[in-house]
Amino acid sequence: MAADRLYLDHAATTPMLAQAQAAMVAAMGHWANPSSPHADGRAARAALEEARARIAAALGWDGHVIFTSGASEAIAIGLGRAKAGRVVTSAVEHDAVLRLTKGAERLAVDGDGCVHMLRHSRAGGNPSPSLTTDIAGEMDPRLRGDDGGGTIFAIQHVNNETGVIQPLDALDRSGAILFADCAQSAGKLPLPDADMIAISGHKFGGPPGIGALLIRDLALIEASGGQEQGYRAGTENLPAILAMAAALEARADWLPGAAILRARLDAGIEAAGGVIVARDAPRIAAIASYRMPGLSARAQLIQFDMTGISVSAGSACSSGSLKTSHVLHAMGWDEAVASEVVRVSFGPQTGEADVDRFLAAWTTMAQRARR
């Protein structure tokens, strides 16, 4: 990144950590095909399997690890080849899930972007307004997997646009398969208790083009032949795999500091007349979205970029077209209001001066928009 620019788009991709860069450069100097039978290939295979174990240990995962080109491919393998006849997703999933599950049942979310998992409070039987409320009661029958048809629930752990955390461990699956897109949470939060999990290396300081499908039981999906125990064809990208392992092992506990910064930014945005998306929902500290009344996200992005600040409008996978977010629509935001939202996302190096610089630029733009 240029020294005079402020990068606040870590949810799209975060710069590689020094440890990951060093591991990748070292591996590129002496790697061989892990499938080759000679001594060089066997050494590469040993390094590959060691990295697989290191990644599982760093994530606290006791199942299988299938290396992929990223979270999108992990989703395609996990959902596309799952041995399940019924698919249920939330309405706020990443496009990679929604494209693959056209025609599937979509679970609605409330105004805070939380999936309606618990339908009735114990106190009065009224619909739960938010999963931030401490309630317990009757589980939505659509979320039970005991219908005998083989159900897979695909619910994102942390939303890539709003940062909302879905409490997946509260889901009473009753035998159904849970697939969790953890692209935004892996390496930051503990993994949920899921049967399949998608992760992406470039979201936590590893290189782009590498990720993994974490799976409890390989029998949950159909094999396809090739490498990765027959579940993913193609020569493994050993340098990137080693770099991803190094990135996971190097992660410091920076989220508590990010929470303080995000609270500072939230307060400043509200004081300047802005709106915090999913303000009252449980959110990861690294991601926040804000509405600036009176100025489109397109105009905001141009002006922020001109002042040397990099942010985005929703998902990087769709923001090139700057289409209105399906996540905000699912939360009840109309077209005009949703089109005024931008996303800010922090990384390990984001500091108080960065937040203040962004807030000063945001406040100036908001004041102009009100004139």
Coordinates of C-alpha atoms in Angstrom, one line a residue:
M1 CA 0.0 0.0 0.0
A2 CA 1.2 3.5 -0.7
A3 CA 2.5 5.2 2.4
D4 CA 0.1 8.2 2.1
R5 CA -3.0 6.0 1.6
L6 CA -5.3 4.6 4.3
Y7 CA -6.5 1.1 3.7
L8 CA -9.8 0.3 5.4
D9 CA -11.0 -2.6 3.1
H10 CA -9.6 -5.6 5.0
A11 CA -12.8 -7.5 4.5
A12 CA -12.1 -7.6 0.8
T13 CA -8.5 -8.7 1.3
T14 CA -5.9 -8.0 4.0
P15 CA -2.2 -7.5 3.2
M16 CA 0.0 -10.5 3.6
L17 CA 1.7 -10.8 7.0
A18 CA 5.5 -10.7 7.0
Q19 CA 5.5 -14.3 8.3
A20 CA 3.4 -15.5 5.5
Q21 CA 5.5 -13.7 2.9
A22 CA 8.7 -15.2 4.3
A23 CA 7.2 -18.7 4.3
M24 CA 6.0 -18.4 0.7
V25 CA 9.3 -17.1 -0.6
A26 CA 11.2 -19.8 1.2
A27 CA 8.9 -22.5 -0.2
M28 CA 9.1 -21.2 -3.8
G29 CA 12.8 -21.7 -3.7
H30 CA 12.7 -25.5 -3.1
W31 CA 9.4 -27.1 -3.7
A32 CA 8.3 -30.0 -5.8
N33 CA 5.0 -31.7 -6.8
P34 CA 3.7 -33.4 -3.6
S35 CA 2.4 -36.2 -5.8
S36 CA 5.8 -37.1 -7.2
P37 CA 7.3 -40.4 -5.9
H38 CA 10.9 -39.3 -5.8
A39 CA 12.7 -37.8 -2.8
D40 CA 11.9 -34.2 -3.7
G41 CA 8.2 -35.1 -4.1
R42 CA 8.1 -37.0 -0.8
A43 CA 9.7 -34.1 1.0
A44 CA 7.0 -31.8 -0.5
R45 CA 4.3 -34.2 0.6
A46 CA 5.7 -34.2 4.2
A47 CA 5.7 -30.4 4.2
L48 CA 2.1 -30.4 2.9
E49 CA 0.8 -32.8 5.5
E50 CA 2.7 -31.0 8.3
A51 CA 1.0 -27.7 7.1
R52 CA -2.4 -29.4 7.1
A53 CA -1.8 -30.4 10.7
R54 CA -0.5 -26.9 11.6
I55 CA -3.6 -25.2 10.1
A56 CA -6.0 -27.6 11.9
A57 CA -4.2 -27.0 15.2
A58 CA -4.1 -23.2 14.8
L59 CA -7.9 -23.2 14.1
G60 CA -8.7 -25.8 16.8
W61 CA -10.1 -28.1 14.2
D62 CA -10.2 -31.9 14.8
G63 CA -11.6 -32.9 11.4
H64 CA -10.2 -33.1 7.8
V65 CA -8.7 -30.3 5.9
I66 CA -9.1 -30.2 2.1
F67 CA -7.1 -27.4 0.4
T68 CA -8.8 -25.3 -2.2
S69 CA -8.2 -22.1 -4.1
G70 CA -10.2 -20.1 -1.6
A71 CA -13.5 -20.0 0.2
S72 CA -15.6 -19.9 -3.0
E73 CA -14.2 -23.2 -4.2
A74 CA -14.6 -24.6 -0.7
I75 CA -18.3 -23.6 -0.8
A76 CA -18.6 -25.2 -4.3
I77 CA -17.2 -28.5 -3.1
G78 CA -19.0 -28.6 0.2
L79 CA -22.5 -27.5 -1.0
G80 CA -22.2 -28.7 -4.6
R81 CA -21.2 -32.3 -3.7
A82 CA -23.0 -32.6 -0.3
K83 CA -25.1 -35.8 0.2
A84 CA -28.2 -33.9 1.1
G85 CA -31.5 -33.5 -0.6
R86 CA -32.7 -30.3 1.0
V87 CA -30.7 -27.0 1.3
V88 CA -31.6 -24.2 3.6
T89 CA -29.6 -20.9 3.7
S90 CA -30.1 -17.5 5.1
A91 CA -31.1 -14.5 2.9
V92 CA -27.9 -12.7 3.7
E93 CA -25.3 -15.3 2.5
H94 CA -22.4 -14.4 0.3
D95 CA -23.1 -14.5 -3.4
A96 CA -20.9 -17.6 -3.7
V97 CA -23.6 -19.5 -1.7
L98 CA -26.6 -17.9 -3.2
R99 CA -25.5 -18.6 -6.8
L100 CA -24.9 -22.2 -5.9
T101 CA -28.2 -22.7 -4.1
K102 CA -30.8 -21.2 -6.4
G103 CA -34.2 -22.4 -5.5
A104 CA -33.2 -23.2 -1.9
E105 CA -35.2 -22.1 1.0
R106 CA -34.0 -18.8 2.4
L107 CA -34.3 -18.0 6.1
A108 CA -35.4 -14.4 6.8
V109 CA -33.4 -12.0 9.0
D110 CA -34.6 -9.2 11.2
G111 CA -33.7 -5.6 10.9
D112 CA -30.3 -6.2 12.5
G113 CA -29.4 -8.9 10.0
C114 CA -29.8 -11.7 12.5
V115 CA -31.3 -15.0 11.3
H116 CA -34.7 -15.9 12.8
M117 CA -33.5 -19.0 14.6
L118 CA -35.5 -18.6 17.8
R119 CA -39.1 -17.7 17.0
H120 CA -40.8 -17.2 20.4
S121 CA -39.6 -15.8 23.6
R122 CA -40.4 -17.7 26.8
A123 CA -41.9 -14.6 28.4
G124 CA -44.7 -13.8 26.1
G125 CA -44.6 -15.7 22.8
N126 CA -43.9 -12.6 20.8
P127 CA -41.5 -12.9 17.8
S128 CA -37.9 -12.3 18.9
P129 CA -36.8 -8.8 17.8
S130 CA -33.1 -9.7 17.7
L131 CA -30.7 -12.5 18.5
T132 CA -28.9 -10.1 20.8
T133 CA -31.8 -10.6 23.3
D134 CA -31.2 -13.3 25.8
I135 CA -34.1 -15.6 25.0
A136 CA -34.9 -19.2 24.9
G137 CA -37.9 -21.0 23.5
E138 CA -39.4 -22.9 20.6
M139 CA -37.0 -23.5 17.7
D140 CA -38.3 -22.7 14.3
P141 CA -39.2 -26.1 12.8
R142 CA -37.5 -25.2 9.6
L143 CA -34.2 -25.4 11.4
R144 CA -34.7 -28.9 12.6
G145 CA -33.0 -31.6 10.6
D146 CA -35.0 -34.5 11.7
D147 CA -37.3 -34.6 8.6
G148 CA -35.5 -37.6 7.2
G149 CA -34.7 -35.9 3.9
G150 CA -31.1 -35.1 4.5
T151 CA -30.9 -31.4 5.2
I152 CA -27.9 -29.1 4.9
F153 CA -28.0 -25.6 6.5
A154 CA -25.6 -23.1 4.9
I155 CA -25.4 -20.1 7.3
Q156 CA -22.6 -17.6 7.3
H157 CA -20.7 -17.2 10.6
V158 CA -19.8 -13.5 10.1
N159 CA -21.5 -11.4 7.4
N160 CA -19.0 -9.9 5.0
E161 CA -20.9 -6.6 4.7
T162 CA -22.3 -5.9 8.1
G163 CA -20.0 -7.9 10.4
V164 CA -23.0 -9.5 12.1
I165 CA -22.1 -12.7 14.0
Q166 CA -24.7 -15.5 13.7
P167 CA -24.8 -17.7 16.9
L168 CA -24.4 -20.9 15.0
D169 CA -23.6 -22.9 18.2
A170 CA -27.2 -22.2 19.3
L171 CA -28.6 -24.1 16.3
D172 CA -30.4 -27.3 17.2
R173 CA -29.6 -29.2 14.0
S174 CA -31.0 -32.5 15.1
G175 CA -28.9 -34.5 12.7
A176 CA -28.8 -32.1 9.8
I177 CA -25.5 -30.9 8.3
L178 CA -24.3 -27.4 9.1
F179 CA -22.1 -25.6 6.5
A180 CA -20.6 -22.4 7.9
D181 CA -18.9 -19.8 5.6
C182 CA -16.1 -18.6 7.9
A183 CA -14.2 -16.5 5.4
Q184 CA -14.6 -13.5 7.7
S185 CA -14.2 -15.1 11.0
A186 CA -11.5 -17.8 10.7
G187 CA -8.3 -16.6 12.3
K188 CA -10.2 -14.0 14.3
L189 CA -13.0 -15.8 16.2
P190 CA -13.3 -19.4 17.4
L191 CA -14.8 -21.7 14.8
P192 CA -18.4 -22.7 15.2
D193 CA -19.4 -26.3 15.8
A194 CA -20.1 -27.0 12.2
D195 CA -19.8 -30.1 10.0
M196 CA -18.2 -28.2 7.1
I197 CA -16.5 -24.8 7.1
A198 CA -15.0 -22.7 4.3
I199 CA -12.0 -20.5 5.0
S200 CA -9.9 -18.1 2.8
G201 CA -6.2 -17.4 3.3
H202 CA -6.2 -13.8 2.1
K203 CA -8.8 -12.7 4.7
F204 CA -6.4 -13.3 7.6
G205 CA -3.0 -12.3 6.2
G206 CA -2.2 -15.3 4.0
P207 CA -1.8 -15.1 0.2
P208 CA -4.7 -14.9 -2.3
G209 CA -5.7 -18.1 -4.2
I210 CA -5.6 -20.5 -1.2
G211 CA -8.2 -21.6 1.2
A212 CA -9.7 -24.8 2.6
L213 CA -12.8 -26.8 3.2
L214 CA -12.8 -28.1 6.8
I215 CA -15.0 -31.2 7.0
R216 CA -15.8 -33.5 9.9
D217 CA -16.5 -36.6 7.8
L218 CA -15.5 -37.0 4.2
A219 CA -18.5 -39.2 3.7
L220 CA -20.7 -36.1 3.8
I221 CA -19.6 -35.2 0.2
E222 CA -19.1 -37.1 -3.1
A223 CA -15.6 -37.8 -4.1
S224 CA -14.4 -36.4 -7.5
G225 CA -11.0 -38.0 -7.9
G226 CA -7.6 -36.4 -8.1
Q227 CA -5.6 -34.9 -5.3
E228 CA -6.6 -34.1 -1.7
Q229 CA -7.7 -37.6 -0.9
G230 CA -9.8 -37.7 -4.1
Y231 CA -11.9 -34.7 -3.2
R232 CA -10.2 -31.9 -5.1
A233 CA -8.2 -32.3 -8.3
G234 CA -5.1 -30.3 -9.1
T235 CA -1.6 -30.0 -7.9
E236 CA -1.6 -28.5 -4.4
N237 CA -0.2 -25.0 -4.1
L238 CA 2.4 -25.8 -1.5
P239 CA 4.0 -22.4 -1.2
A240 CA 0.6 -20.7 -0.6
I241 CA -0.4 -23.5 1.8
L242 CA 2.7 -23.0 3.9
A243 CA 2.1 -19.2 3.8
M244 CA -1.5 -19.7 5.0
A245 CA -0.3 -21.9 7.9
A246 CA 2.3 -19.2 8.9
A247 CA -0.4 -16.5 8.7
L248 CA -2.7 -18.5 11.1
E249 CA 0.1 -19.2 13.5
A250 CA 1.2 -15.6 13.5
R251 CA -2.1 -14.0 14.3
A252 CA -2.0 -11.8 17.4
D253 CA -5.1 -11.1 19.5
W254 CA -5.9 -7.7 17.9
L255 CA -9.7 -7.8 17.9
P256 CA -10.1 -6.3 21.4
G257 CA -8.2 -3.2 20.3
A258 CA -10.2 -3.2 17.1
A259 CA -13.4 -3.2 19.2
I260 CA -12.3 0.0 20.9
L261 CA -11.5 1.6 17.5
R262 CA -14.9 0.5 16.1
A263 CA -16.7 1.9 19.1
R264 CA -14.9 5.2 18.6
L265 CA -15.9 5.3 14.9
D266 CA -19.5 4.3 15.6
A267 CA -19.8 7.2 18.1
G268 CA -18.3 9.6 15.7
I269 CA -20.5 8.5 12.8
E270 CA -23.7 8.9 14.8
A271 CA -22.6 12.3 16.1
A272 CA -22.1 13.4 12.5
G273 CA -25.6 12.3 11.5
G274 CA -24.8 8.9 10.1
V275 CA -26.5 5.5 10.6
I276 CA -24.8 2.4 11.8
V277 CA -25.9 -0.7 10.0
A278 CA -27.0 -3.5 12.4
R279 CA -26.1 -1.2 15.3
D280 CA -27.6 -3.4 18.0
A281 CA -26.5 -6.8 16.6
P282 CA -23.5 -8.8 17.8
R283 CA -20.8 -7.7 15.3
I284 CA -17.2 -8.6 14.7
A285 CA -15.0 -5.7 15.6
A286 CA -13.2 -5.7 12.2
I287 CA -16.2 -4.9 10.0
A288 CA -18.8 -2.0 10.0
S289 CA -21.2 -0.5 7.5
Y290 CA -22.4 3.1 7.6
R291 CA -25.1 5.1 5.9
M292 CA -24.4 8.7 4.9
P293 CA -27.8 10.3 4.3
G294 CA -28.0 12.3 1.1
L295 CA -24.9 10.9 -0.7
S296 CA -24.7 7.7 -2.7
A297 CA -22.1 5.1 -2.0
R298 CA -20.7 5.6 -5.5
A299 CA -20.0 9.3 -4.8
Q300 CA -18.6 8.4 -1.4
L301 CA -16.2 5.9 -2.8
I302 CA -14.9 8.4 -5.3
Q303 CA -14.4 11.1 -2.8
F304 CA -12.8 8.8 -0.2
D305 CA -10.5 7.5 -2.9
M306 CA -9.5 11.0 -3.9
T307 CA -8.6 11.7 -0.3
G308 CA -6.4 8.6 -0.2
I309 CA -8.8 6.3 1.7
S310 CA -9.8 2.8 0.5
V311 CA -13.2 1.5 1.6
S312 CA -15.9 -0.4 -0.3
A313 CA -19.6 -0.6 -0.9
G314 CA -20.6 -4.1 0.3
S315 CA -19.0 -7.2 -0.9
A316 CA -15.8 -6.9 -3.1
C317 CA -17.2 -9.7 -5.2
S318 CA -20.0 -7.5 -6.4
S319 CA -19.0 -3.9 -5.6
G320 CA -17.4 -3.5 -9.0
S321 CA -20.9 -3.1 -10.3
L322 CA -22.0 -1.2 -7.3
K323 CA -25.3 -2.9 -7.3
T324 CA -27.5 -2.4 -4.2
S325 CA -26.7 -4.9 -1.5
H326 CA -29.0 -8.0 -1.2
V327 CA -28.0 -8.1 2.5
L328 CA -29.5 -4.7 3.2
H329 CA -32.6 -5.5 1.2
A330 CA -33.1 -8.6 3.3
M331 CA -32.8 -6.4 6.4
G332 CA -35.6 -4.2 5.2
W333 CA -33.6 -1.3 3.7
D334 CA -35.2 0.2 0.6
E335 CA -33.2 0.9 -2.6
A336 CA -32.6 4.6 -1.9
V337 CA -31.4 4.2 1.6
A338 CA -29.3 1.1 0.9
S339 CA -27.5 2.9 -1.9
E340 CA -26.0 5.3 0.7
V341 CA -24.0 2.6 2.6
V342 CA -20.3 2.0 2.6
R343 CA -18.3 -0.7 4.4
V344 CA -15.2 0.0 6.6
S345 CA -13.0 -2.9 7.7
F346 CA -10.0 -3.0 10.0
G347 CA -6.8 -5.0 10.0
P348 CA -4.1 -5.8 12.6
Q349 CA -2.3 -2.5 11.9
T350 CA -5.3 -0.2 11.9
G351 CA -4.8 2.5 14.6
E352 CA -6.6 5.4 16.3
A353 CA -5.1 7.9 13.9
D354 CA -6.5 5.9 11.0
V355 CA -10.0 6.0 12.5
D356 CA -9.8 9.7 13.2
R357 CA -8.6 10.4 9.6
F358 CA -11.5 8.4 8.2
L359 CA -14.0 10.1 10.5
A360 CA -12.8 13.6 9.6
A361 CA -13.2 12.8 5.9
W362 CA -16.6 11.2 6.5
T363 CA -17.8 14.2 8.6
T364 CA -16.7 16.7 6.0
M365 CA -18.5 14.8 3.2
A366 CA -21.7 14.4 5.3
Q367 CA -21.8 18.2 6.1
R368 CA -21.5 18.9 2.3
A369 CA -24.3 16.5 1.6
R370 CA -26.7 18.3 4.0
R371 CA -26.2 21.7 2.3

